[in-house]
Coordinates of C-alpha atoms and ligand atoms in Angstrom, one line a residue:
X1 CA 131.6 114.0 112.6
X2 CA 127.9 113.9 114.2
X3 CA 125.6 112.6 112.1
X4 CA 121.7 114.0 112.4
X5 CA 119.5 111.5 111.7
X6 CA 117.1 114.9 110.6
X7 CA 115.0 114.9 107.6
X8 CA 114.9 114.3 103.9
X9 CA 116.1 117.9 101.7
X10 CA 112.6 118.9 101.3
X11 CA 112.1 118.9 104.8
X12 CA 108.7 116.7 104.7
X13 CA 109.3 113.9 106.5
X14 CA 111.5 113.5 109.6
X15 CA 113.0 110.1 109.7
X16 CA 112.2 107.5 112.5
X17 CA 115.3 105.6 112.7
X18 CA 117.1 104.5 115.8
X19 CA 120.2 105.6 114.7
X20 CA 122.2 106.9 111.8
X21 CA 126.1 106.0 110.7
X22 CA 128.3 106.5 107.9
X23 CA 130.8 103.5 106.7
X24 CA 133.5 104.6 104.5
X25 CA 134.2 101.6 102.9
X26 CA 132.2 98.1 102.1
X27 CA 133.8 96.3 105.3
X28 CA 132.4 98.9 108.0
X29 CA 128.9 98.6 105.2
X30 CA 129.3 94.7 106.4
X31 CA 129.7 95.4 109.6
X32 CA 127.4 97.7 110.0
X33 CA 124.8 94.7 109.2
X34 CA 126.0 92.3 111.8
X35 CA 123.0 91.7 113.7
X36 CA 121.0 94.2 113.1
X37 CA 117.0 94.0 112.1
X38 CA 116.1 97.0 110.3
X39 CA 118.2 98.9 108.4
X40 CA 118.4 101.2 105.3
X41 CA 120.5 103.2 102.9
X42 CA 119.9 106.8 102.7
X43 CA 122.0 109.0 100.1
X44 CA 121.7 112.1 99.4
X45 CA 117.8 113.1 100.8
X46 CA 116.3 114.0 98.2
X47 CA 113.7 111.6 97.5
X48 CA 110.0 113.4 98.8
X49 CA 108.0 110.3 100.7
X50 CA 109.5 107.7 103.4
X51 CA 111.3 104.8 100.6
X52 CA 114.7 105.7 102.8
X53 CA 113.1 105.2 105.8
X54 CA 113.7 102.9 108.5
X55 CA 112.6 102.4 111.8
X56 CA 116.4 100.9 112.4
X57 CA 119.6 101.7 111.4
X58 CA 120.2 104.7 108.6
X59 CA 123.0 104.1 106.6
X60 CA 124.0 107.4 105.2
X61 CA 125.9 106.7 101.9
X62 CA 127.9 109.9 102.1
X63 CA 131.4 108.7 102.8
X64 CA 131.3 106.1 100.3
X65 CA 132.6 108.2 98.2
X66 CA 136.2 107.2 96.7
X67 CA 137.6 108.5 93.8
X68 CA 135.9 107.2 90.4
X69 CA 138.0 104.8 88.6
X70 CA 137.7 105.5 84.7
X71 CA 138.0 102.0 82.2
X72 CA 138.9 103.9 78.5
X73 CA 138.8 100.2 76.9
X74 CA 135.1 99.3 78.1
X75 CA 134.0 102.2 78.2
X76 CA 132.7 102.8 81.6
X77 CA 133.6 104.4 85.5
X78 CA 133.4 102.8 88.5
X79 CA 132.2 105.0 91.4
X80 CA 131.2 104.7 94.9
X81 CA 127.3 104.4 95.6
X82 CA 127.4 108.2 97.3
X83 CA 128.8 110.5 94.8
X84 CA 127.3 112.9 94.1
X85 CA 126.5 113.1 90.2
X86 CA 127.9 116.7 89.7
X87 CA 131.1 115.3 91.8
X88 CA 131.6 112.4 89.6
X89 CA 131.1 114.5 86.4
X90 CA 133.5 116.8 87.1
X91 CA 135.9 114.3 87.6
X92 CA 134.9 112.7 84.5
X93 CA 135.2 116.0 82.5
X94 CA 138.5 116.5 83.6
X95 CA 139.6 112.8 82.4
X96 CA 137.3 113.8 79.1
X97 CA 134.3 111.8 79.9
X98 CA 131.0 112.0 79.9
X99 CA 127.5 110.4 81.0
X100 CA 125.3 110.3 78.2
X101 CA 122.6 112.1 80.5
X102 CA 122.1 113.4 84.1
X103 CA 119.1 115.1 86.1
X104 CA 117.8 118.1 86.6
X105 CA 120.1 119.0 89.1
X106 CA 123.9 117.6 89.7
X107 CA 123.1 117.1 94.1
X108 CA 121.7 113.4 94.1
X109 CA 123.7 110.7 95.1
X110 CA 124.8 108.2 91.9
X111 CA 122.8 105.3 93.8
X112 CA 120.2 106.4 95.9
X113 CA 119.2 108.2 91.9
X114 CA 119.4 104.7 90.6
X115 CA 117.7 103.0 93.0
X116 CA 114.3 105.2 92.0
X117 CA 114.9 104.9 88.2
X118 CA 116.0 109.6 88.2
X119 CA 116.0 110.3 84.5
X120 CA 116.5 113.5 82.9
X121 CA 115.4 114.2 79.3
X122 CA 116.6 113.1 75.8
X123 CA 114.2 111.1 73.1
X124 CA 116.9 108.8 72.5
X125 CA 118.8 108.5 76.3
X126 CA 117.5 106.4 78.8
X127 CA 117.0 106.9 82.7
X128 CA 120.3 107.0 84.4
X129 CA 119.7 103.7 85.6
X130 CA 119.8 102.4 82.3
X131 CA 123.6 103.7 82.1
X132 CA 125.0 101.4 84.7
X133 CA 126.7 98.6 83.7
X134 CA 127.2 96.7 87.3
X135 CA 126.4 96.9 91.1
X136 CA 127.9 96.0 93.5
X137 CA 126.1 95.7 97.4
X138 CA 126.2 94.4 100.5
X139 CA 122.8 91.9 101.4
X140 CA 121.7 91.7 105.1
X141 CA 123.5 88.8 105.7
X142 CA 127.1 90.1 104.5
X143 CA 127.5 89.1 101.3
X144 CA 129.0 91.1 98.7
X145 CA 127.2 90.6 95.0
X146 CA 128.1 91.8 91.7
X147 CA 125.5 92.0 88.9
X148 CA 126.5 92.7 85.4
X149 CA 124.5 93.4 82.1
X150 CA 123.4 90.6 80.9
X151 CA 123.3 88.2 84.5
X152 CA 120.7 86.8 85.8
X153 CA 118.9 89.4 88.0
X154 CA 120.3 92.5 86.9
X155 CA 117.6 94.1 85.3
X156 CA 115.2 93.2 88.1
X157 CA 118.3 94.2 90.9
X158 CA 119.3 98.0 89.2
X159 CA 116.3 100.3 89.9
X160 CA 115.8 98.2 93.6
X161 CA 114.1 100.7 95.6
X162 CA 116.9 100.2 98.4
X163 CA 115.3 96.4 98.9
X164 CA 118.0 94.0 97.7
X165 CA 121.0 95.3 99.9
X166 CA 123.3 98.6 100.7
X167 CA 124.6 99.6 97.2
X168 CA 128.7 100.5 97.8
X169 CA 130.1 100.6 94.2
X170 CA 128.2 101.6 90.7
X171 CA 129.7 100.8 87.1
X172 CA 128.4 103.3 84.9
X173 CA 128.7 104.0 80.7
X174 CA 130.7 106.7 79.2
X175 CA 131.4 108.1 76.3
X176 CA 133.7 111.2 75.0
X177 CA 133.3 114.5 76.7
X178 CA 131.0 116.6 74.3
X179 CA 129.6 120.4 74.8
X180 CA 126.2 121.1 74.7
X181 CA 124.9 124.8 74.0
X182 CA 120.9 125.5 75.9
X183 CA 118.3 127.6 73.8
X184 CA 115.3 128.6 76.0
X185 CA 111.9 129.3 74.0
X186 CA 109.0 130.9 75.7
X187 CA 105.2 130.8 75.3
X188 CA 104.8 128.2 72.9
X189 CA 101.2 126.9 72.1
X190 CA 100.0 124.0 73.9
X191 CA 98.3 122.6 71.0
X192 CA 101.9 122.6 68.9
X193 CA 103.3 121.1 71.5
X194 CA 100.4 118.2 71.5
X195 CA 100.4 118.3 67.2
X196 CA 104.0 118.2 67.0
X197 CA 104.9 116.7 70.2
X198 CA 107.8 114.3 68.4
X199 CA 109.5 117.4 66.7
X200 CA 109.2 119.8 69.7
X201 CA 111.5 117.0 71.8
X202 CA 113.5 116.3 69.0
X203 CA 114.8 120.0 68.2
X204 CA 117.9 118.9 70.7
X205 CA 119.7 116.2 72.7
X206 CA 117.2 116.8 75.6
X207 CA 114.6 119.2 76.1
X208 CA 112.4 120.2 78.5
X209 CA 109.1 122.1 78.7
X210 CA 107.9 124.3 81.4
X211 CA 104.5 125.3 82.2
X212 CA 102.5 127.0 85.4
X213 CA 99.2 126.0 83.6
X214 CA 98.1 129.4 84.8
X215 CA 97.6 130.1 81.1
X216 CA 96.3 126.7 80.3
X217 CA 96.9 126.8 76.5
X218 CA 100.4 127.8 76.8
X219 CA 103.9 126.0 77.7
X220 CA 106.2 128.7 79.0
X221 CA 109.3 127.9 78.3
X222 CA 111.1 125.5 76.5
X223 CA 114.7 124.6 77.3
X224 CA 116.6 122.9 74.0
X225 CA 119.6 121.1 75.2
X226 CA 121.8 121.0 71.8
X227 CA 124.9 119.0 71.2
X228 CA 127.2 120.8 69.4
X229 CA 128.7 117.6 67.9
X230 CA 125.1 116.4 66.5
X231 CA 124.2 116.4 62.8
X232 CA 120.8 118.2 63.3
X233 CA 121.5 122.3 62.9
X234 CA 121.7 124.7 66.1
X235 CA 117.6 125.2 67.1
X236 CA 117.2 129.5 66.4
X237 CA 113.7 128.6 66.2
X238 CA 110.8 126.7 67.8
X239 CA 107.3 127.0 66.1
X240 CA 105.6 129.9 67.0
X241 CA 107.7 130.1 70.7
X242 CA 109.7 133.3 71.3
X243 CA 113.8 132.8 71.6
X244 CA 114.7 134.0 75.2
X245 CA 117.0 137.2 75.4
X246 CA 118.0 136.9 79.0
X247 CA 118.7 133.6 80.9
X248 CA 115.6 132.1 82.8
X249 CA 115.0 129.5 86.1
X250 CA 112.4 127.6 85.4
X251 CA 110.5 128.6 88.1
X252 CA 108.7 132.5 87.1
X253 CA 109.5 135.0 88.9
X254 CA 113.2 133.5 90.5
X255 CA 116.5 134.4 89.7
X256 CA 118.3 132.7 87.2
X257 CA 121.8 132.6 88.9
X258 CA 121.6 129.3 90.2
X259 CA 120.6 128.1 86.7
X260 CA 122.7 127.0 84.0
X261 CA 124.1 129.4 81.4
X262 CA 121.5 129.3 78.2
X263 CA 121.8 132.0 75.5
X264 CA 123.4 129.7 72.9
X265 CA 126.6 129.4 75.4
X266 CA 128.2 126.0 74.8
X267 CA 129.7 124.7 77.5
X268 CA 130.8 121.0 79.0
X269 CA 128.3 118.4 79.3
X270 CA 128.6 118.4 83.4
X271 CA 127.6 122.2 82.9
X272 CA 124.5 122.3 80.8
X273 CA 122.8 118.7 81.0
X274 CA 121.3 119.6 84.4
X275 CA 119.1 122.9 84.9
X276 CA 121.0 123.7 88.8
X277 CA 124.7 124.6 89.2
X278 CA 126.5 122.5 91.7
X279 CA 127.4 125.2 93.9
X280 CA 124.0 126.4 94.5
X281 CA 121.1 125.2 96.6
X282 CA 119.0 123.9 94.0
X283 CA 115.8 125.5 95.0
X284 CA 114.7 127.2 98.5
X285 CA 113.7 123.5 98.8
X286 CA 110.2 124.9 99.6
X287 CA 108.7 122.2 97.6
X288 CA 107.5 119.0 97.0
X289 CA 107.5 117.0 94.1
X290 CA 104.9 114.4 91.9
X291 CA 105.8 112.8 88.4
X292 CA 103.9 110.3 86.4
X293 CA 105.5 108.8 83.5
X294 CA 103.1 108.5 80.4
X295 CA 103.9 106.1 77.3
X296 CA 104.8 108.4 74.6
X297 CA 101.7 107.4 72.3
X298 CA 99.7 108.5 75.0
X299 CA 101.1 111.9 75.9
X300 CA 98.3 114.1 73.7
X301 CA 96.0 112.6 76.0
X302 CA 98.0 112.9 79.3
X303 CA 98.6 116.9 78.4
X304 CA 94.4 117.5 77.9
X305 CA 94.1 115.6 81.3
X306 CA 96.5 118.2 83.4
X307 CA 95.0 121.1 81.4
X308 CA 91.1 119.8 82.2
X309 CA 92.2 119.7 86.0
X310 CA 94.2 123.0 85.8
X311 CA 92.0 125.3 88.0
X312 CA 93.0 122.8 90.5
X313 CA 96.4 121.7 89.8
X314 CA 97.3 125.4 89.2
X315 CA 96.6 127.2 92.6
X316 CA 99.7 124.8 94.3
X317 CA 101.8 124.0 91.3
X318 CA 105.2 125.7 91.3
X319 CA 105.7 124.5 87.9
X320 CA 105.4 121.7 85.7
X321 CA 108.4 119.9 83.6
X322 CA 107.9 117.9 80.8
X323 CA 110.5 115.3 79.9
X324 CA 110.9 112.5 77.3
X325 CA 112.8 108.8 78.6
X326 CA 113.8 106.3 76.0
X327 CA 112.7 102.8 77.1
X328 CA 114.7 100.5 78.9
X329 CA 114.5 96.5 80.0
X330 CA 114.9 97.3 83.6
X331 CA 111.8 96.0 85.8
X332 CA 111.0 98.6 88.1
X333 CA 111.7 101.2 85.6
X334 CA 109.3 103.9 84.7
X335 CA 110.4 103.5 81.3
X336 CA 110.1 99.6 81.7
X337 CA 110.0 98.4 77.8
X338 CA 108.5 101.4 76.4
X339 CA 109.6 105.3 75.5
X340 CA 107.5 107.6 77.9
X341 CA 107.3 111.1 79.2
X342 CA 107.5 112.4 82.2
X343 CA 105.2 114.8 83.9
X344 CA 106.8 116.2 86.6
X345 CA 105.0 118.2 89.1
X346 CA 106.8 120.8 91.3
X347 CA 104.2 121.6 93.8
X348 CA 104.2 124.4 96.8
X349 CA 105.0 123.0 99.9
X350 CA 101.3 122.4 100.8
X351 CA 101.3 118.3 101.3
X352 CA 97.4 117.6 102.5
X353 CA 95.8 119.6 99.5
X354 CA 98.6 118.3 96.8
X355 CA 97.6 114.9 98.3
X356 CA 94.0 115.6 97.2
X357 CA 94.7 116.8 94.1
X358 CA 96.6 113.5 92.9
X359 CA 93.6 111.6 93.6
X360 CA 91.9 113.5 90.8
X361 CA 95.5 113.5 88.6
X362 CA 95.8 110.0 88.8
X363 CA 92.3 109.1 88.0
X364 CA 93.3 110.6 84.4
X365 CA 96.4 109.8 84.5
X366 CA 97.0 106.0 85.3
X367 CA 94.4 104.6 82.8
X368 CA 96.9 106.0 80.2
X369 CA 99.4 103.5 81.7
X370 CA 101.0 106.3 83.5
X371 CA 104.0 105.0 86.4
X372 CA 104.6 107.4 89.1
X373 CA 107.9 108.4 90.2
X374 CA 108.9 105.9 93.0
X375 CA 111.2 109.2 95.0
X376 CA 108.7 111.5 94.7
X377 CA 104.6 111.9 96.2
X378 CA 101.9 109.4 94.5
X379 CA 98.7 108.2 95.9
X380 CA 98.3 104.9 94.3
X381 CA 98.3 101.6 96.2
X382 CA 99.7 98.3 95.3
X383 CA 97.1 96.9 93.4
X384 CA 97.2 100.1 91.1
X385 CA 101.1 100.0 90.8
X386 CA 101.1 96.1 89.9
X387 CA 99.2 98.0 86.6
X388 CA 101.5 99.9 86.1
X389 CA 104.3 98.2 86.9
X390 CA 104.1 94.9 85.6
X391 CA 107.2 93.4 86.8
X392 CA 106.5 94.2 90.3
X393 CA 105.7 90.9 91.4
X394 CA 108.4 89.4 89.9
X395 CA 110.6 92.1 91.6
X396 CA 109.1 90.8 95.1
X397 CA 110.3 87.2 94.3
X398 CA 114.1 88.8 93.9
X399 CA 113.8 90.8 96.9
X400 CA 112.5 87.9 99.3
X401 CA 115.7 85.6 97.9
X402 CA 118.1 88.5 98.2
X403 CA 116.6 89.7 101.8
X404 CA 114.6 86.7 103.5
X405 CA 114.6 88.1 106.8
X406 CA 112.9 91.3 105.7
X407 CA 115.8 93.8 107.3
X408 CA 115.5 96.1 104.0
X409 CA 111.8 96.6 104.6
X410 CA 110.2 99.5 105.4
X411 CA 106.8 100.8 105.7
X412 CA 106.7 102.1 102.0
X413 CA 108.1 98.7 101.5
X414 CA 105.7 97.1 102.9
X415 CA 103.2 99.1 100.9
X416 CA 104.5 98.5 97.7
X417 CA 105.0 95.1 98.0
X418 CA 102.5 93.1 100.2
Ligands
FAD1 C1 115.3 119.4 93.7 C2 115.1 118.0 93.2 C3 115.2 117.7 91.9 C4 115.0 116.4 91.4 N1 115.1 116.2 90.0 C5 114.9 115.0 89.5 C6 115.0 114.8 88.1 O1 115.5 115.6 87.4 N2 114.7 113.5 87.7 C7 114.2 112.6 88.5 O2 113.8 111.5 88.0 N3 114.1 112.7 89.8 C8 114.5 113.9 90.4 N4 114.4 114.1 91.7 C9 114.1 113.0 92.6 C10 115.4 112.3 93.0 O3 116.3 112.1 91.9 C11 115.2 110.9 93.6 O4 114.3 111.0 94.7 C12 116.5 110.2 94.0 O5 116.2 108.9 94.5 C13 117.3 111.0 95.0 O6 118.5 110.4 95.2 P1 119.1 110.4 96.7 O7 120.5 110.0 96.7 O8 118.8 111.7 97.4 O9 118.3 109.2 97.4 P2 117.5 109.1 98.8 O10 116.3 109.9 98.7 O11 118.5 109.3 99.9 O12 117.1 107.5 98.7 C14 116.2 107.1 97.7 C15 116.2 105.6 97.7 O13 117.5 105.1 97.3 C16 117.9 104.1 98.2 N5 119.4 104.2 98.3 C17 120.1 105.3 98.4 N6 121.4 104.9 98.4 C18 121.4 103.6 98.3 C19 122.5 102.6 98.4 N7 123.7 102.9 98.4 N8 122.1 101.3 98.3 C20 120.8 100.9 98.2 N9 119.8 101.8 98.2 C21 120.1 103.1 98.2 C22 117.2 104.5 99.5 O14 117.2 103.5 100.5 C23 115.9 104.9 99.0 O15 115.1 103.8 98.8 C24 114.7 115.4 92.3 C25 114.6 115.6 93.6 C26 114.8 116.9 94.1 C27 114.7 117.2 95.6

């Protein structure tokens, strides 16, 4: 197999490393690290800015990739760091399991999605990093750890930004296969969605809104995951918001064939928690991507900011997702000890202008408390991210004990933390 070192799925950034490899297992992860200076995990490429770069080794995570190993009494699978999420629910679905959430599309590797905190939606489901139950990785110097809930310097080691070590194994929650049946809404007021923002998100499991802002005071579409085993009824209606006849992408104008099946059609879990099918290329991957996480008390205000700026947002906005994450206790969380939502911006492939226009986003956005998306494009610095991010510092302490010589760091690294 010849590996391309290439670049990341979007197609943005070319990596600089010296050379790429692929261990299949945590002693060829070990050796791997023998000696070397730089180095860095990469999984599946789908993160938008340079946090899997390295001007060393790449260590692609795809063959590490053995067959998840179910626990029925605790509860939980153990899976290698680069399965994919749609490959490990599959598996799970067959053994009827389930994650209690997943992202918007079933591609991403299970740690490289971790390691940036990748949530998907649901009032009362956390990121997918608050699902994992242990880690196991490899630091520079050869060592094999295992963190567990409730050690030491779990919370600080689970959303790690690649820092602390080359992630081989993940221990994740589960829970009982369950079906979920999608309801798409279009055109539903902005100012509902601001008034009742709490029962908008809480007419399903997880739900997302859509919106171009090319009508400003209108959310196009509205996708209501709902679990067919919950107590609340099936959602036939949403405010004043129009129940879809046909199936939609969430994108206007594209095809929804690579989408999953909506209409009301129950189906597994693995097959309607994220928007993509497996088997399809998620998007022309013509895009880049921005999201700021907003505490939930906030969001009103967060919502009248994008819509204020929408003659410039809208001209290179794709479309725009909005998402709700329960809080969780993990450090470099975007949902770091409170509930928040995520604006998520999926912008036209048109990097120097969409740069520009976060300047102005994030001068709304971030004195709300907002946290950008470590994967994805932000323009704040250091000092702006220790705001927002108030276990940062703290999360620099564990990364100079776990990696004292530095061979994890990178130039985003280096950015991020001083
Ligand atoms: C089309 C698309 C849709 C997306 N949808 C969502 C979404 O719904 N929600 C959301 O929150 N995000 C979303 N993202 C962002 C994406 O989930 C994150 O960027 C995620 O980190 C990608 O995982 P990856 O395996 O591609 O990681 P990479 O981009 O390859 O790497 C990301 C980071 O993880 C580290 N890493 C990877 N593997 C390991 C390992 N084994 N050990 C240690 N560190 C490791 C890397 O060093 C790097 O720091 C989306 C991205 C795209 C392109």
């Amino acid at each position: 197999m010849t590996l391309q070192i290439g670049t990341n799925w979007a197609g943005n950034l070319a990596y600089t490393a010296e050379r790429i490899i692929a261990p299949a297992n945590v002693h060829e992860v070990r050796d791997a690290l023998s000696g070397v200076r730089r180095a860095r995990a990469v999984g599946s490429r789908h993160s938008f800015n340079d946090i899997a770069d390295t001007s060393g080794l790449l260590i692609s995570t795809e063959r590490l990739t053995e067959s998840p190993v179910v626990d029925a009494e605790r509860r939980t699978v153990r899976a290698g760091a680069g399965t994919r999420y749609g490959d490990l629910g599959a598996h799970l679905q067959r053994e009827g399991w389930a994650l209690s959430n997943l992202a918007s599309l079933p591609h991403i590797s299970v740690a490289g999605a971790i390691a940036t905190g990748t949530h998907g939606s649901g009032d009362r489901i956390g990121s997918l990093a608050s699902a994992v139950a242990a880690l196991e990785f490899v630091t520079a110097a050869g060592e094999t750890v295992t963190l567990r809930r409730g050690d030491a310097d779990f919370e600080g080691a689970v959303v790690s930004l690649g820092a602390l070590g080359i992630v081989t194994h993940v221990t994740l929650d589960i829970e009982p296969t369950f079906q979920i049946a999608q309801h798409v809404f279009e055109e539903l007021p902005l100012q509902t969605l601001i008034e009742s923002f709490d029962a908008v998100t809480a007419s399903g499991y997880s739900v997302s809104s859509f919106t171009t802002w090319r009508t400003p005071e209108t959310i196009d579409q509205v996708w209501v995951k709902h679990r067919k085993d919950a107590a609340v009824p099936t959602p036939t209606a949403l405010f004043d918001a129009r129940p879809a006849t046909v199936d939609h992408h969430p994108l206007p104008g594209q095809t929804a064939e690579s989408c999953t099946p909506q209409l009301g059609v129950a189906g597994a879990w693995v097959d309607r928690l994220p928007h993509f099918v497996l088997g399809f290329t998620p998007s022309n991957g013509d895009e880049l991507q921005t999201e700021y996480l907003v505490p939930r008390d906030r969001i009103g205000d967060a919502l009248r900011v994008v819509r204020d700026q929408a003659g410039a947002v809208a001209p290179l906005l794709q479309v725009n997702e909005i998402r709700t994450v329960a809080g969780d206790e993990l450090w470099l969380s975007p949902s770091h000890s409170t509930d928040v939502v995520g604006l998520h911006f999926t912008w036209l492939s048109r990097q120097p202008e969409v740069e520009r226009v976060l300047v102005d986003l994030e001068e709304g956005l971030l004195p709300l408390g907002a946290r950008p998306h470590w994967g994805k494009l932000f323009a704040a610095d250091r000092e702006a991210l220790r705001r927002a991010y108030p276990r940062l510092d703290d999360f620099t302490a564990l990364a100079e004990r776990y990696d004292p010589e530095h061979v994890f760091r990178n130039a985003y690294l280096d950015r991020i933390l001083g």
